[in-house]
PDB file of C-alpha atoms in Angstrom:
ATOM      1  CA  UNK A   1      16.510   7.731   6.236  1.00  0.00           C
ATOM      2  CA  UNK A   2      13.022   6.815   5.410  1.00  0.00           C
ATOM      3  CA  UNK A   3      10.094   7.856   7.898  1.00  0.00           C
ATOM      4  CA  UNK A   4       7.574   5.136   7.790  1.00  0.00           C
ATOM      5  CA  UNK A   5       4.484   5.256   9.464  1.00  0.00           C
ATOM      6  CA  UNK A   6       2.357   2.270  10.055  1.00  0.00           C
ATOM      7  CA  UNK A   7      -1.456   2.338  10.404  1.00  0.00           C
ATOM      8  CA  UNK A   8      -2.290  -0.617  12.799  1.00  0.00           C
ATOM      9  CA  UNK A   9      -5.703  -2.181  14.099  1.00  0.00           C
ATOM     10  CA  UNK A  10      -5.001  -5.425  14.923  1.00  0.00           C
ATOM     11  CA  UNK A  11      -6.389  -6.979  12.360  1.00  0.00           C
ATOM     12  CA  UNK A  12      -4.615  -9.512  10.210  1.00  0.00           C
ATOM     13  CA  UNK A  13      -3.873  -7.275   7.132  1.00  0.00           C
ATOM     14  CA  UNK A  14      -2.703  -4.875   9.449  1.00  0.00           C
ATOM     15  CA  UNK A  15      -0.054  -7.926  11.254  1.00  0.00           C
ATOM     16  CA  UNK A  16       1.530  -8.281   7.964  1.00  0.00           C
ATOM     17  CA  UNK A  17       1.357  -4.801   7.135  1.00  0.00           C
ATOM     18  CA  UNK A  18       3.138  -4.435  10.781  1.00  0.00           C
ATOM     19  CA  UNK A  19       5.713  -7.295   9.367  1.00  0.00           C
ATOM     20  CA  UNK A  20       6.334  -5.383   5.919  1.00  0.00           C
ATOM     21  CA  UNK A  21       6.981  -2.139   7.683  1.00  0.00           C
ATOM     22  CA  UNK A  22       9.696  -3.549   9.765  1.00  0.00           C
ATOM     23  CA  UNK A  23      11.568  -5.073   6.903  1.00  0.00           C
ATOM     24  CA  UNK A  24      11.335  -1.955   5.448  1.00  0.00           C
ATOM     25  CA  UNK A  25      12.354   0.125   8.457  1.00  0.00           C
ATOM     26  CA  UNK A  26      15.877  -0.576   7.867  1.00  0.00           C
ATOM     27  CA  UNK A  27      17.380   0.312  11.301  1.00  0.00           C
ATOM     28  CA  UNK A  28      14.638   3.532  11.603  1.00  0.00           C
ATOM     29  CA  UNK A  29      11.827   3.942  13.996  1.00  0.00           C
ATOM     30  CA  UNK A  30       8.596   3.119  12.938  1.00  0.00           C
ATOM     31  CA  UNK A  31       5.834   5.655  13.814  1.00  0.00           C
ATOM     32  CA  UNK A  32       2.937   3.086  15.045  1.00  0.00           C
ATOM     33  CA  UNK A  33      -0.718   4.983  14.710  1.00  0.00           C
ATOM     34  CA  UNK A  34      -3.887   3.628  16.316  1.00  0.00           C
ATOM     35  CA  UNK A  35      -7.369   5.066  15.898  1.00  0.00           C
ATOM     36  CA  UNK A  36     -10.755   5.239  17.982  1.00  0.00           C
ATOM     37  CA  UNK A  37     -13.127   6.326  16.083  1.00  0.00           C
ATOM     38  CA  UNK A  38     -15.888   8.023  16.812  1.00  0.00           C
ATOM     39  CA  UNK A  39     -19.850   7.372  17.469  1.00  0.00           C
ATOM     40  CA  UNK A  40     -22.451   9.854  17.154  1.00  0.00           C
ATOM     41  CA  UNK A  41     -23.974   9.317  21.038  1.00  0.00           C
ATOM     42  CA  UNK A  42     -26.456  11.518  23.210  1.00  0.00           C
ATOM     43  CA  UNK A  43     -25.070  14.742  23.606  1.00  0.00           C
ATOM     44  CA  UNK A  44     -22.318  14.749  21.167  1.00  0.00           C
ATOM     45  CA  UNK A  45     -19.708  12.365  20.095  1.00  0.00           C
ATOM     46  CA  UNK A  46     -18.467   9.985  22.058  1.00  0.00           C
ATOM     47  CA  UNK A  47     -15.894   6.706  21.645  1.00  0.00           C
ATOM     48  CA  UNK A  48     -16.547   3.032  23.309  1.00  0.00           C
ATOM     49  CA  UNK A  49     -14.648   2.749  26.178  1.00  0.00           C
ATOM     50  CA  UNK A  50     -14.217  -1.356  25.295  1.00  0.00           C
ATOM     51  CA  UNK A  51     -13.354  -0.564  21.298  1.00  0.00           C
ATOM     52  CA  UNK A  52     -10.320   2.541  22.832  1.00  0.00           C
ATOM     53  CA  UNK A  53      -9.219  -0.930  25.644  1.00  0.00           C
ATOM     54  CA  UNK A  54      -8.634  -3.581  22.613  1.00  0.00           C
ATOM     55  CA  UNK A  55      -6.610  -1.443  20.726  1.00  0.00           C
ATOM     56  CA  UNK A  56      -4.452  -0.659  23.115  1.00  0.00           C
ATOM     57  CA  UNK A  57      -4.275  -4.331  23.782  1.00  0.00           C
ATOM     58  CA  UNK A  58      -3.570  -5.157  20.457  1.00  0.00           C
ATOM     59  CA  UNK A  59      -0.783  -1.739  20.785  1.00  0.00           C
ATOM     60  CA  UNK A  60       0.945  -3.442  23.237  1.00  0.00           C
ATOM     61  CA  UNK A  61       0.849  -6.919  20.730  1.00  0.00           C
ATOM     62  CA  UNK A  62       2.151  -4.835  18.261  1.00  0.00           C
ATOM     63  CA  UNK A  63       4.802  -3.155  20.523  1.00  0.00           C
ATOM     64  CA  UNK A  64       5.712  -6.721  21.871  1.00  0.00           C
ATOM     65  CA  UNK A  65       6.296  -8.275  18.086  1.00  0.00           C
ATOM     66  CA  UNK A  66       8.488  -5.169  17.421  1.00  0.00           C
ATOM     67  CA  UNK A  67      10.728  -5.723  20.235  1.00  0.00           C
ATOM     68  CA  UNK A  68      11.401  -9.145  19.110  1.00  0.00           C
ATOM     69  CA  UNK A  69      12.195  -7.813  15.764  1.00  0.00           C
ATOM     70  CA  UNK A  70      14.295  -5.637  17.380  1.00  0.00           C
ATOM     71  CA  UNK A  71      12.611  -2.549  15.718  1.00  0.00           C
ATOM     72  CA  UNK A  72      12.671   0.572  17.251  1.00  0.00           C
ATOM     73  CA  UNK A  73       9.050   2.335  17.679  1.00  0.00           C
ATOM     74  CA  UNK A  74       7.218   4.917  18.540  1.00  0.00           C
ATOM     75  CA  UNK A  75       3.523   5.262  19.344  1.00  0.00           C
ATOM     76  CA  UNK A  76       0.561   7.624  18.131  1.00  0.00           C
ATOM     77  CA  UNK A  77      -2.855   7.316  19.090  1.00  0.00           C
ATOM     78  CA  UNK A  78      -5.818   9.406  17.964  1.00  0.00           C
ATOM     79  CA  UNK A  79      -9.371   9.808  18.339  1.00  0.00           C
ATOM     80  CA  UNK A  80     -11.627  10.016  15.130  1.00  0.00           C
ATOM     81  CA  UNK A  81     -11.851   8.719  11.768  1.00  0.00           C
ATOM     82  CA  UNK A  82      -8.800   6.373  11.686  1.00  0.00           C
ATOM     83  CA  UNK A  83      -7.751   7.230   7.950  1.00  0.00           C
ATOM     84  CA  UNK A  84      -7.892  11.119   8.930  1.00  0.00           C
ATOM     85  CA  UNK A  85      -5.738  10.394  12.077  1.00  0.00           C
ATOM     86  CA  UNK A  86      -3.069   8.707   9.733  1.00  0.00           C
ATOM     87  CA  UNK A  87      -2.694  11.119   6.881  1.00  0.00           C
ATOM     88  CA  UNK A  88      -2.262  14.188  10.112  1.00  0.00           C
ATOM     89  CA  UNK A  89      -0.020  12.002  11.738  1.00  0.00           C
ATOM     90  CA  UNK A  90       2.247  11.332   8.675  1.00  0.00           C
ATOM     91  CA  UNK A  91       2.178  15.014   8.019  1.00  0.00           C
ATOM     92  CA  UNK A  92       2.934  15.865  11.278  1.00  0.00           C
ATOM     93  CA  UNK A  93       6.312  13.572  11.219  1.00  0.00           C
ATOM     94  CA  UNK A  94       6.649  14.348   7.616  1.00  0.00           C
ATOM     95  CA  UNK A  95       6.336  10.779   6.725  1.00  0.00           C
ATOM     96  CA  UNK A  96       7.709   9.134   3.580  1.00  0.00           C
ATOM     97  CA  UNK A  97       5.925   5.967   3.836  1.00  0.00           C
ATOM     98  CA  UNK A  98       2.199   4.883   5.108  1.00  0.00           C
ATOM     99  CA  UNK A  99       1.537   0.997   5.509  1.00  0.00           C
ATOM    100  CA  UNK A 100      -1.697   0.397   5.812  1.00  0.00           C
ATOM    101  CA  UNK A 101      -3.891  -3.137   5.740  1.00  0.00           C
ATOM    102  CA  UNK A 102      -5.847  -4.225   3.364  1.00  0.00           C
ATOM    103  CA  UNK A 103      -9.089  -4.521   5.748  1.00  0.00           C
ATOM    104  CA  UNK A 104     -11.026  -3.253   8.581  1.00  0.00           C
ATOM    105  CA  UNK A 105     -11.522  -5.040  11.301  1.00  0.00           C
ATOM    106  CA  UNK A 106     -15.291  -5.346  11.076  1.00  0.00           C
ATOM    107  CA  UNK A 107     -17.203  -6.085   7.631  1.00  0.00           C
ATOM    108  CA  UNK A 108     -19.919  -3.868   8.819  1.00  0.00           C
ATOM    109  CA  UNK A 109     -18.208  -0.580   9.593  1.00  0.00           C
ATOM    110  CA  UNK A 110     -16.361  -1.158   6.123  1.00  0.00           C
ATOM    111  CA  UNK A 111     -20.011  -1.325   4.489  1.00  0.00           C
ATOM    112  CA  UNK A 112     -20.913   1.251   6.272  1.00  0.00           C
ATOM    113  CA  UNK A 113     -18.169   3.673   6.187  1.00  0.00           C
ATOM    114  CA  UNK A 114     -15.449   2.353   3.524  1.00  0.00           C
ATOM    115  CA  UNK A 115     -12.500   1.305   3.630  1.00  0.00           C
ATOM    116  CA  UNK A 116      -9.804   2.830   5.538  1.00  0.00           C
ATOM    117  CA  UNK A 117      -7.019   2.123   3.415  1.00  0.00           C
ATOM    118  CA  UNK A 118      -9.103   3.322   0.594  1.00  0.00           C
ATOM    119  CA  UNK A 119      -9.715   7.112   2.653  1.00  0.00           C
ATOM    120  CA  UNK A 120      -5.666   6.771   3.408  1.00  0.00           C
ATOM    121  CA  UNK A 121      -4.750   6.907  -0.089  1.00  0.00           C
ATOM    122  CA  UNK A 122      -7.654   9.289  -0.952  1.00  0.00           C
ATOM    123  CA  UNK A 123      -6.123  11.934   1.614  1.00  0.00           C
ATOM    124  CA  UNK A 124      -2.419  11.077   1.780  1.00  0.00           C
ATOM    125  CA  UNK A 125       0.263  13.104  -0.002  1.00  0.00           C
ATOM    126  CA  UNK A 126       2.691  10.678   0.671  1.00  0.00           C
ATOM    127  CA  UNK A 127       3.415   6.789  -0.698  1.00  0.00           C
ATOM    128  CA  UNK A 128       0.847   4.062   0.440  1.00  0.00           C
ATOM    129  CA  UNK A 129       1.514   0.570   0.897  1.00  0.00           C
ATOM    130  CA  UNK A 130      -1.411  -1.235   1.208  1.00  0.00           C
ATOM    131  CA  UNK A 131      -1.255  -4.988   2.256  1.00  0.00           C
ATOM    132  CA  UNK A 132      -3.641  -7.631   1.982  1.00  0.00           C
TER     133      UNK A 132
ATOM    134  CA  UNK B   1      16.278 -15.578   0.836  1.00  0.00           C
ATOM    135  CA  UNK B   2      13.281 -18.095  -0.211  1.00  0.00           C
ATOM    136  CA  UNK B   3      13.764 -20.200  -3.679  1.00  0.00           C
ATOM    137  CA  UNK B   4      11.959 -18.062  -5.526  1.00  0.00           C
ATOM    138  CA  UNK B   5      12.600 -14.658  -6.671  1.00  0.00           C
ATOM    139  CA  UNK B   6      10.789 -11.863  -5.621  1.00  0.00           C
ATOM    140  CA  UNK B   7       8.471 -10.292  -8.506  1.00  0.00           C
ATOM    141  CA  UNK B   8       7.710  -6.579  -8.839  1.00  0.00           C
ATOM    142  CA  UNK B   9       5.503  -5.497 -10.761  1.00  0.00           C
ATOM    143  CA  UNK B  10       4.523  -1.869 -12.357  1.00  0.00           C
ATOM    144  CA  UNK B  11       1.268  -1.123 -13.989  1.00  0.00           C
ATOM    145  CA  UNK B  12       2.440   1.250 -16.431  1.00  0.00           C
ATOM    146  CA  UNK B  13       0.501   3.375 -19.084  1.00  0.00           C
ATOM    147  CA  UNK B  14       3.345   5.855 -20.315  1.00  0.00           C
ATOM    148  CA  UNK B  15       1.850   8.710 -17.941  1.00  0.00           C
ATOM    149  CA  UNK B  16       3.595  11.025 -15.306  1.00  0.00           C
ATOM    150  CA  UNK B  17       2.345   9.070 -12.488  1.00  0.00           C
ATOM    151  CA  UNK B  18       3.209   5.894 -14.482  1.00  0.00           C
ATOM    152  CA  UNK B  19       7.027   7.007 -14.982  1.00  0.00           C
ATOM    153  CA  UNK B  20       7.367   7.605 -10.911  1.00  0.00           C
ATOM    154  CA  UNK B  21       6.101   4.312 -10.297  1.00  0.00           C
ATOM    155  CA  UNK B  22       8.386   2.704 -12.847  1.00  0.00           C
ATOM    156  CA  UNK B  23      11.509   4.958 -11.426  1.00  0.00           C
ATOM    157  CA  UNK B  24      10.197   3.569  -7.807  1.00  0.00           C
ATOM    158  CA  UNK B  25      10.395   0.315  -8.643  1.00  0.00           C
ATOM    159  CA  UNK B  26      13.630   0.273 -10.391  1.00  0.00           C
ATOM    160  CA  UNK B  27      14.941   1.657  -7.235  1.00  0.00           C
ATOM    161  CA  UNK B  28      13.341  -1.580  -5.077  1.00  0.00           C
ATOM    162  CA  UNK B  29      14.986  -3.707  -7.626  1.00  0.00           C
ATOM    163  CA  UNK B  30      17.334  -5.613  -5.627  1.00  0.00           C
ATOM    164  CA  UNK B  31      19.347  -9.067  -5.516  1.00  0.00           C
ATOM    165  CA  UNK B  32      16.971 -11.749  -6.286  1.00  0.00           C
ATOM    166  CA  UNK B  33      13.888  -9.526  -7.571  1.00  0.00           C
ATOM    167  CA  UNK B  34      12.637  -9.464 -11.000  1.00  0.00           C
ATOM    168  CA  UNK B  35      11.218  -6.848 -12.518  1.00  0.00           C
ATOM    169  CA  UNK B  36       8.104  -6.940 -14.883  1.00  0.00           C
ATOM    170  CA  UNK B  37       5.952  -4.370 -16.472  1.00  0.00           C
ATOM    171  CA  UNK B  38       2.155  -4.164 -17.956  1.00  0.00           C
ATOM    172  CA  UNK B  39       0.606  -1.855 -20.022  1.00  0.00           C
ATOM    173  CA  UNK B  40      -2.908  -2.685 -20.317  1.00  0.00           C
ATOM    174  CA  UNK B  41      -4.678  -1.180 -23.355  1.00  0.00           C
ATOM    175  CA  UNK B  42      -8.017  -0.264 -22.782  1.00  0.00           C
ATOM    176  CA  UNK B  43     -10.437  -2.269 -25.012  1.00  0.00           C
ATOM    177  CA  UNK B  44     -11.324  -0.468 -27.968  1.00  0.00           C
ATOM    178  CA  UNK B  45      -8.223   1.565 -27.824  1.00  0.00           C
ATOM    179  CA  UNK B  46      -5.040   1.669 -30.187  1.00  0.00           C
ATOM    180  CA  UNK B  47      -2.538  -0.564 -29.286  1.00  0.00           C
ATOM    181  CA  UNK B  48      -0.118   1.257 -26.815  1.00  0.00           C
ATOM    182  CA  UNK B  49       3.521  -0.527 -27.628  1.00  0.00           C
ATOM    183  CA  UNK B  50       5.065   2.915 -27.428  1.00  0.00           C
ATOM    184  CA  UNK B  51       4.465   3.083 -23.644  1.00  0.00           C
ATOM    185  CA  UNK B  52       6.687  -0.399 -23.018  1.00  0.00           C
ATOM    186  CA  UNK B  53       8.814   0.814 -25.499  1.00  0.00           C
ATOM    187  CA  UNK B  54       9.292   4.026 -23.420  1.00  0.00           C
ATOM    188  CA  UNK B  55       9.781   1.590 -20.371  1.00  0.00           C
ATOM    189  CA  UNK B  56      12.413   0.167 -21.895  1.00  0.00           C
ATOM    190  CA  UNK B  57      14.074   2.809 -22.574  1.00  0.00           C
ATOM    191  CA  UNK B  58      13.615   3.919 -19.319  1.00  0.00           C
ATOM    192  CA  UNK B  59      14.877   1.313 -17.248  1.00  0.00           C
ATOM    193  CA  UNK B  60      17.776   0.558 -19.646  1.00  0.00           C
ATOM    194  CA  UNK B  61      19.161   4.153 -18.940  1.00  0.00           C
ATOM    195  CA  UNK B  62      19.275   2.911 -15.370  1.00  0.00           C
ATOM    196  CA  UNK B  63      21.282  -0.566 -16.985  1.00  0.00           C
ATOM    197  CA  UNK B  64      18.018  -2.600 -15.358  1.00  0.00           C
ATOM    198  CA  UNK B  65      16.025  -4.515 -17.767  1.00  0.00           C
ATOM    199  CA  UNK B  66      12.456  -6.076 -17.311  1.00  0.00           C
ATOM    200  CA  UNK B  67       9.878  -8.898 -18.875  1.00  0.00           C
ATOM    201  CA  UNK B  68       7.717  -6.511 -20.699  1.00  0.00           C
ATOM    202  CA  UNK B  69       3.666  -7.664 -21.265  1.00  0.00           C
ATOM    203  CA  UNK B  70       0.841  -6.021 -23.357  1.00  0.00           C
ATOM    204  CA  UNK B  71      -2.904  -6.604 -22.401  1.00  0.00           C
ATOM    205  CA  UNK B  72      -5.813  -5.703 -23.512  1.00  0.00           C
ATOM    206  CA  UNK B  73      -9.304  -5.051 -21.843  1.00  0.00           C
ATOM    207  CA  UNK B  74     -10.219  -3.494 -18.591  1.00  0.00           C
ATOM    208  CA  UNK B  75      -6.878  -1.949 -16.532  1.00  0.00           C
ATOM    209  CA  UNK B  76      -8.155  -2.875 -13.191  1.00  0.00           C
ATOM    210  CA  UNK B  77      -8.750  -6.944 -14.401  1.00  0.00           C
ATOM    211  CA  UNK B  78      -5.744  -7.163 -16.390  1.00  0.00           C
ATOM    212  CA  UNK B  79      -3.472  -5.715 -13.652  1.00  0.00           C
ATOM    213  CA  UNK B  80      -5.075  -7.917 -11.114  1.00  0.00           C
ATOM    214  CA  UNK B  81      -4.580 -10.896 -13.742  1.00  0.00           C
ATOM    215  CA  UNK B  82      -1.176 -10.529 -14.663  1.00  0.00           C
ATOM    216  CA  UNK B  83       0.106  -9.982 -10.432  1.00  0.00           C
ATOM    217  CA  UNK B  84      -1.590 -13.673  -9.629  1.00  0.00           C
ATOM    218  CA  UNK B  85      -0.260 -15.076 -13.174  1.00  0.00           C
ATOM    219  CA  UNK B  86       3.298 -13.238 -12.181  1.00  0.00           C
ATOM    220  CA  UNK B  87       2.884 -14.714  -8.817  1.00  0.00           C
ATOM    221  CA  UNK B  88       3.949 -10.938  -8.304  1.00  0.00           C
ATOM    222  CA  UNK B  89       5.228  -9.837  -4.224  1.00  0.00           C
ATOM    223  CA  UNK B  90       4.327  -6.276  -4.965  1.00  0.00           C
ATOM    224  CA  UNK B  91       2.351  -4.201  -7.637  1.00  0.00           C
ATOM    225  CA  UNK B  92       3.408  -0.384  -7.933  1.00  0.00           C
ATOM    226  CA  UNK B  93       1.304   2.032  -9.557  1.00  0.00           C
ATOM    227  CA  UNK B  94       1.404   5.913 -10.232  1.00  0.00           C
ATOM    228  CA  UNK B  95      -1.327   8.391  -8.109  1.00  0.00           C
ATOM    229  CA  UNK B  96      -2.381   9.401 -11.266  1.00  0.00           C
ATOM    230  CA  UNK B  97      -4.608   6.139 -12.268  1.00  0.00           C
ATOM    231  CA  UNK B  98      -7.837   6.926 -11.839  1.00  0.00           C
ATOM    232  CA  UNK B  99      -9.726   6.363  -8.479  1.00  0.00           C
ATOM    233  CA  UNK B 100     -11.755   3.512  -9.148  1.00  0.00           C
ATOM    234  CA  UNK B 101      -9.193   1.635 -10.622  1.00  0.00           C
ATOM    235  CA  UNK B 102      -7.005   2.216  -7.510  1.00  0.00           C
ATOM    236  CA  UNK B 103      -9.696   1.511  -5.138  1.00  0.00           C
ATOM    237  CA  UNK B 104     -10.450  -1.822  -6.995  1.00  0.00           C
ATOM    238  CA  UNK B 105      -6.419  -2.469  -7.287  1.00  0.00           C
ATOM    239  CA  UNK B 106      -5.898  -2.186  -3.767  1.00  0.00           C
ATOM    240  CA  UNK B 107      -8.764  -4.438  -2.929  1.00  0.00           C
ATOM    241  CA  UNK B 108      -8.439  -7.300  -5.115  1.00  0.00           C
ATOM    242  CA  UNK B 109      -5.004  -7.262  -5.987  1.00  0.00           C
ATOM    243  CA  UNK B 110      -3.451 -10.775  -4.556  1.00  0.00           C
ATOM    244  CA  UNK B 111      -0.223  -8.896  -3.516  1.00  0.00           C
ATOM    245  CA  UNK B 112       0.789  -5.956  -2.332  1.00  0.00           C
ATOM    246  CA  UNK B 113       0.210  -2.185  -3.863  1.00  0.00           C
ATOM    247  CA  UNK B 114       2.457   0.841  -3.992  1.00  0.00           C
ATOM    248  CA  UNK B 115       1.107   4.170  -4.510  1.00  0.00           C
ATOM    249  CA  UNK B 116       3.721   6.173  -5.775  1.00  0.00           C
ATOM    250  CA  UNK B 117       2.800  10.019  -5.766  1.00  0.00           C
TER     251      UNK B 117
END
């Protein structure tokens, strides 16, 4: 049995990276891990209430394409730097497999911060698959 | 299964992290997938036929044989090169390659990338 865990944000890398992991799923659940990150706001840190609403929207997409695959699922969600929440995540399930897409979301947070498949593969101790 | 095969393709420069990904790859070797391997020689650098010799050798213990290609110049180009020339599906590569390389790899490569670790 191989545990695959899929790192998903809606965009389109991370749609095919979605579709990959459920050909690869072979009849297993797929561990489905979703990220808000955080901002550094008055008084501390803080995430945007509209950014932690569209990925659960795009969640449920996710959930919705899965059940017409007929792939079993589960979900994970985090808050904080999306490639840390992966890697503890996959360690946590003792994952064999992360899928990950090729790009952010935005262009600007990936100038800004990097990319997070590039921080995934950085930190994980496990196999990365990395879709464009 | 489309008409055309599905193409894997290892980067593979004859080091530990290089034999895992090769061993990975045989294993996603399949019905209707064929197999191809590059060892890029950095420019400036002796020529490196032992590693696809070793490849050989490796995946014929495992009865699998593969298209074998040599290049020379910078790993990260030539890989990149050969998957769009290859028309490759997927591109696996070792952990061990070094971080820039992978970073670039994963970026540009028109496919996609296995890390093996």
């Amino acid at each position: 049995m191989t545990k695959i865990l899929v790192g998903y944000d809606g965009s389109d890398s991370a749609k095919r990276a979605l579709e990959r992991a459920a050909i690869l799923a072979d009849g297993d659940a797929l561990t489905l891990v979703s990220a808000v990150d955080l901002l550094a706001g008055k008084g501390g840190f803080v995430y945007d209430p509209v950014e932690k609403e569209e990925i659960e929207r795009h969640l449920h997409e996710a959930l919705a394409r899965l059940r017409e695959l007929g792939v079993a699922c589960r979900l994970a969600e985090g808050i904080g730097d999306p490639a840390h929440v992966i890697t503890a995540e996959a360690e946590e399930i003792g994952a064999d497999l992360i899928v990950v897409g090729t790009n952010h979301k935005s262009l600007l947070k990936r100038l800004l911060l990097g990319s997070v498949s590039t921080d995934v593969l950085h930190r994980a101790k496990t196999e990365v698959l990395v879709v464009p | 299964m489309t008409g055309r095969a599905r193409t894997i393709l290892v980067g593979f420069d004859g080091s530990e992290g290089a034999r895992r990904a090769l061993d990975r790859a045989a294993e996603l070797v399949g019905y209707g997938t064929s197999l191809s391997v590059v060892h890029v020689v950095p420019s400036g650098h002796a020529n490196g036929s032992l590693s696809l010799e070793e490849a050989r050798r490796r995946l014929n213990d495992r009865l699998l044989s593969a298209r074998t290609l040599e290049r020379v110049g910078d790993p990260a180009d030539e890989l990149i090169r050969a998957a769009q020339e290859l028309r490759a599906d997927l591109l696996v590569i070792g952990d061990s390659r070094d971080g820039s390389v992978r970073r670039r790899l994963v970026h540009d490569a028109p496919c996609d990338v296995l890390v093996v670790r």
